[in-house]
Amino acid sequence: SETKEEEIISPFVSTAVATTPGGEAETETELVFDVETVDKVLDEVRPYLIADGGNVAVVDADPETMVASLELQGACGSCASSTVTMQMGIERVLKENFGPNVSVQQVDNGEDVPQSLSYEAVEAEVGRLAPAVIAMGGVVRIVSVEEETGVVKLNFRGANKVQQGLELA
């Protein structure tokens, strides 16, 4: 009797194939290495960063050198583990999507840091964090911003870990 060897497939390897509404397999398209696409790919890791009170912003993406210049923000910017976060988390996700030649460099882009507390500054920050908060099942909206005292009141519904991340940010 002839024995067949069964192929063992790791549960950690993605074998999903995108299909069209008609059920045909779609051909895989190569992603463009630019600021907008890199930013969209990083939405995959943002929930984890936000849960720890941080975030990441794409400052530049050079398609010739395949270098993404990124700014770690909030608690992530001053965290002792930021180098590990950049290389083991963020760079790994970018390589999975754009290929093995991608590298990241951490930059400090202080231009975007508001010099004073205002409703507009809080609105911009909440707007930047909102997609990841929503992806983690949360909802956040601004209740008030007291510029004189520095108190920001938010209405939040969602997981405690996300709430703690928002409080740190």
mmCIF file of C-alpha atoms in Angstrom:
data_model
loop_
_atom_site.group_PDB
_atom_site.id
_atom_site.type_symbol
_atom_site.label_atom_id
_atom_site.label_comp_id
_atom_site.label_asym_id
_atom_site.label_seq_id
_atom_site.Cartn_x
_atom_site.Cartn_y
_atom_site.Cartn_z
ATOM 1 C CA SER A 1 0.000 0.000 0.000
ATOM 2 C CA GLU A 2 1.220 3.485 -0.882
ATOM 3 C CA THR A 3 1.315 6.135 1.850
ATOM 4 C CA LYS A 4 0.805 9.780 1.003
ATOM 5 C CA GLU A 5 2.693 12.441 2.867
ATOM 6 C CA GLU A 6 0.425 15.198 4.022
ATOM 7 C CA GLU A 7 1.678 18.713 3.556
ATOM 8 C CA ILE A 8 1.833 20.542 6.859
ATOM 9 C CA ILE A 9 0.813 24.200 6.640
ATOM 10 C CA SER A 10 1.759 26.580 9.421
ATOM 11 C CA PRO A 11 -1.174 28.492 10.930
ATOM 12 C CA PHE A 12 1.098 31.554 10.928
ATOM 13 C CA VAL A 13 1.445 31.668 7.151
ATOM 14 C CA SER A 14 -1.275 33.563 5.311
ATOM 15 C CA THR A 15 -2.731 31.587 2.434
ATOM 16 C CA ALA A 16 -5.748 33.828 1.876
ATOM 17 C CA VAL A 17 -6.577 34.778 -1.677
ATOM 18 C CA ALA A 18 -8.558 37.921 -2.402
ATOM 19 C CA THR A 19 -11.627 37.320 -4.513
ATOM 20 C CA THR A 20 -13.897 39.536 -6.561
ATOM 21 C CA PRO A 21 -17.629 39.677 -5.793
ATOM 22 C CA GLY A 22 -18.089 37.071 -8.574
ATOM 23 C CA GLY A 23 -15.755 34.663 -6.767
ATOM 24 C CA GLU A 24 -12.772 34.865 -9.142
ATOM 25 C CA ALA A 25 -9.306 35.139 -7.615
ATOM 26 C CA GLU A 26 -7.808 38.617 -7.906
ATOM 27 C CA THR A 27 -4.247 39.077 -9.039
ATOM 28 C CA GLU A 28 -1.985 40.439 -6.348
ATOM 29 C CA THR A 29 -1.031 44.065 -6.925
ATOM 30 C CA GLU A 30 2.197 45.591 -5.719
ATOM 31 C CA LEU A 31 1.778 48.398 -3.202
ATOM 32 C CA VAL A 32 3.244 51.791 -4.015
ATOM 33 C CA PHE A 33 5.865 52.840 -1.449
ATOM 34 C CA ASP A 34 4.705 56.366 -0.607
ATOM 35 C CA VAL A 35 3.651 58.295 2.498
ATOM 36 C CA GLU A 36 -0.065 57.584 2.034
ATOM 37 C CA THR A 37 0.302 53.831 1.483
ATOM 38 C CA VAL A 38 2.873 53.382 4.265
ATOM 39 C CA ASP A 39 0.516 55.274 6.599
ATOM 40 C CA LYS A 40 -2.361 52.975 5.621
ATOM 41 C CA VAL A 41 -0.228 49.848 6.203
ATOM 42 C CA LEU A 42 0.773 51.170 9.642
ATOM 43 C CA ASP A 43 -2.917 51.180 10.641
ATOM 44 C CA GLU A 44 -2.212 47.485 11.333
ATOM 45 C CA VAL A 45 0.068 48.364 14.295
ATOM 46 C CA ARG A 46 -1.543 51.623 15.454
ATOM 47 C CA PRO A 47 -4.017 49.992 17.868
ATOM 48 C CA TYR A 48 -1.111 48.483 19.830
ATOM 49 C CA LEU A 49 0.751 51.795 19.955
ATOM 50 C CA ILE A 50 -2.354 53.727 20.993
ATOM 51 C CA ALA A 51 -3.101 51.180 23.718
ATOM 52 C CA ASP A 52 0.293 52.137 25.187
ATOM 53 C CA GLY A 53 -0.334 55.880 24.835
ATOM 54 C CA GLY A 54 1.543 56.441 21.588
ATOM 55 C CA ASN A 55 1.269 56.518 17.834
ATOM 56 C CA VAL A 56 3.420 56.686 14.701
ATOM 57 C CA ALA A 57 3.453 59.317 11.946
ATOM 58 C CA VAL A 58 4.950 58.866 8.497
ATOM 59 C CA VAL A 59 7.226 61.838 7.789
ATOM 60 C CA ASP A 60 8.625 60.541 4.486
ATOM 61 C CA ALA A 61 8.732 57.394 2.338
ATOM 62 C CA ASP A 62 11.490 57.299 -0.295
ATOM 63 C CA PRO A 63 10.649 54.771 -3.046
ATOM 64 C CA GLU A 64 14.236 54.804 -4.382
ATOM 65 C CA THR A 65 15.927 53.856 -1.096
ATOM 66 C CA MET A 66 12.839 52.118 0.416
ATOM 67 C CA VAL A 67 13.427 54.045 3.663
ATOM 68 C CA ALA A 68 10.429 55.128 5.709
ATOM 69 C CA SER A 69 11.118 58.071 8.010
ATOM 70 C CA LEU A 70 8.810 57.712 10.989
ATOM 71 C CA GLU A 71 8.096 59.703 14.121
ATOM 72 C CA LEU A 72 7.028 57.851 17.244
ATOM 73 C CA GLN A 73 4.597 60.072 19.109
ATOM 74 C CA GLY A 74 3.153 60.340 22.597
ATOM 75 C CA ALA A 75 4.449 57.821 25.114
ATOM 76 C CA CYS A 76 6.159 55.855 22.302
ATOM 77 C CA GLY A 77 8.459 58.785 21.480
ATOM 78 C CA SER A 78 10.099 58.724 24.899
ATOM 79 C CA CYS A 79 9.827 54.991 25.597
ATOM 80 C CA ALA A 80 13.011 53.016 26.238
ATOM 81 C CA SER A 81 11.641 50.263 23.991
ATOM 82 C CA SER A 82 11.121 52.560 20.993
ATOM 83 C CA THR A 83 14.010 51.013 19.015
ATOM 84 C CA VAL A 84 12.535 47.538 19.459
ATOM 85 C CA THR A 85 9.079 48.868 18.524
ATOM 86 C CA MET A 86 10.489 50.424 15.341
ATOM 87 C CA GLN A 87 12.418 47.345 14.209
ATOM 88 C CA MET A 88 10.491 44.350 15.510
ATOM 89 C CA GLY A 89 6.994 45.763 15.069
ATOM 90 C CA ILE A 90 6.805 48.565 12.557
ATOM 91 C CA GLU A 91 9.651 47.558 10.223
ATOM 92 C CA ARG A 92 8.464 43.930 10.227
ATOM 93 C CA VAL A 93 4.951 44.966 9.110
ATOM 94 C CA LEU A 94 6.370 47.206 6.373
ATOM 95 C CA LYS A 95 8.629 44.395 5.102
ATOM 96 C CA GLU A 96 5.655 42.016 5.011
ATOM 97 C CA ASN A 97 3.819 44.477 2.773
ATOM 98 C CA PHE A 98 6.584 46.081 0.686
ATOM 99 C CA GLY A 99 9.355 43.456 0.632
ATOM 100 C CA PRO A 100 12.634 42.770 2.434
ATOM 101 C CA ASN A 101 14.476 45.906 1.243
ATOM 102 C CA VAL A 102 12.398 48.273 3.395
ATOM 103 C CA SER A 103 14.032 49.945 6.362
ATOM 104 C CA VAL A 104 12.834 52.515 8.874
ATOM 105 C CA GLN A 105 14.519 55.460 10.479
ATOM 106 C CA GLN A 106 13.199 57.286 13.481
ATOM 107 C CA VAL A 107 12.997 61.052 13.164
ATOM 108 C CA ASP A 108 11.907 63.826 15.471
ATOM 109 C CA ASN A 109 9.569 66.098 13.582
ATOM 110 C CA GLY A 110 8.888 68.743 16.234
ATOM 111 C CA GLU A 111 7.071 70.959 13.727
ATOM 112 C CA ASP A 112 3.759 69.210 14.364
ATOM 113 C CA VAL A 113 3.871 69.678 18.134
ATOM 114 C CA PRO A 114 1.436 72.430 19.143
ATOM 115 C CA GLN A 115 2.989 75.109 21.319
ATOM 116 C CA SER A 116 -0.257 75.789 23.195
ATOM 117 C CA LEU A 117 -3.386 73.890 24.088
ATOM 118 C CA SER A 118 -6.352 74.725 21.907
ATOM 119 C CA TYR A 119 -9.544 73.034 20.797
ATOM 120 C CA GLU A 120 -8.102 72.766 17.272
ATOM 121 C CA ALA A 121 -4.923 71.054 18.528
ATOM 122 C CA VAL A 122 -6.954 68.535 20.557
ATOM 123 C CA GLU A 123 -9.306 67.993 17.616
ATOM 124 C CA ALA A 124 -6.346 67.276 15.323
ATOM 125 C CA GLU A 125 -4.860 64.778 17.791
ATOM 126 C CA VAL A 126 -8.190 63.014 18.423
ATOM 127 C CA GLY A 127 -8.787 62.916 14.656
ATOM 128 C CA ARG A 128 -5.397 61.247 14.159
ATOM 129 C CA LEU A 129 -6.089 58.638 16.859
ATOM 130 C CA ALA A 130 -9.771 58.025 16.041
ATOM 131 C CA PRO A 131 -9.311 55.437 13.245
ATOM 132 C CA ALA A 132 -7.274 53.148 15.509
ATOM 133 C CA VAL A 133 -9.633 53.708 18.464
ATOM 134 C CA ILE A 134 -12.584 52.785 16.245
ATOM 135 C CA ALA A 135 -10.709 49.732 14.913
ATOM 136 C CA MET A 136 -10.348 48.558 18.518
ATOM 137 C CA GLY A 137 -14.109 48.946 19.100
ATOM 138 C CA GLY A 138 -14.004 52.326 20.812
ATOM 139 C CA VAL A 139 -15.615 55.710 20.270
ATOM 140 C CA VAL A 140 -14.139 59.039 21.341
ATOM 141 C CA ARG A 141 -15.378 62.626 21.096
ATOM 142 C CA ILE A 142 -14.268 65.921 22.603
ATOM 143 C CA VAL A 143 -16.492 67.323 25.360
ATOM 144 C CA SER A 144 -14.453 70.416 26.241
ATOM 145 C CA VAL A 145 -10.988 71.955 26.192
ATOM 146 C CA GLU A 146 -10.133 74.386 28.980
ATOM 147 C CA GLU A 147 -7.123 76.251 27.604
ATOM 148 C CA GLU A 148 -6.442 78.195 30.830
ATOM 149 C CA THR A 149 -6.259 75.142 33.102
ATOM 150 C CA GLY A 150 -5.028 72.617 30.512
ATOM 151 C CA VAL A 151 -7.936 70.261 31.136
ATOM 152 C CA VAL A 152 -9.292 68.248 28.226
ATOM 153 C CA LYS A 153 -12.536 66.327 28.721
ATOM 154 C CA LEU A 154 -13.330 63.467 26.360
ATOM 155 C CA ASN A 155 -16.302 61.168 26.104
ATOM 156 C CA PHE A 156 -14.972 57.645 25.514
ATOM 157 C CA ARG A 157 -16.656 54.272 25.193
ATOM 158 C CA GLY A 158 -14.564 51.131 24.739
ATOM 159 C CA ALA A 159 -11.992 48.832 26.322
ATOM 160 C CA ASN A 160 -10.077 49.949 29.440
ATOM 161 C CA LYS A 161 -6.721 49.368 27.744
ATOM 162 C CA VAL A 162 -7.660 51.788 24.941
ATOM 163 C CA GLN A 163 -8.884 54.314 27.518
ATOM 164 C CA GLN A 164 -5.546 54.111 29.328
ATOM 165 C CA GLY A 165 -3.741 54.675 26.045
ATOM 166 C CA LEU A 166 -5.850 57.766 25.333
ATOM 167 C CA GLU A 167 -5.122 59.102 28.808
ATOM 168 C CA LEU A 168 -1.386 58.717 28.204
ATOM 169 C CA ALA A 169 -1.563 60.363 24.771
#
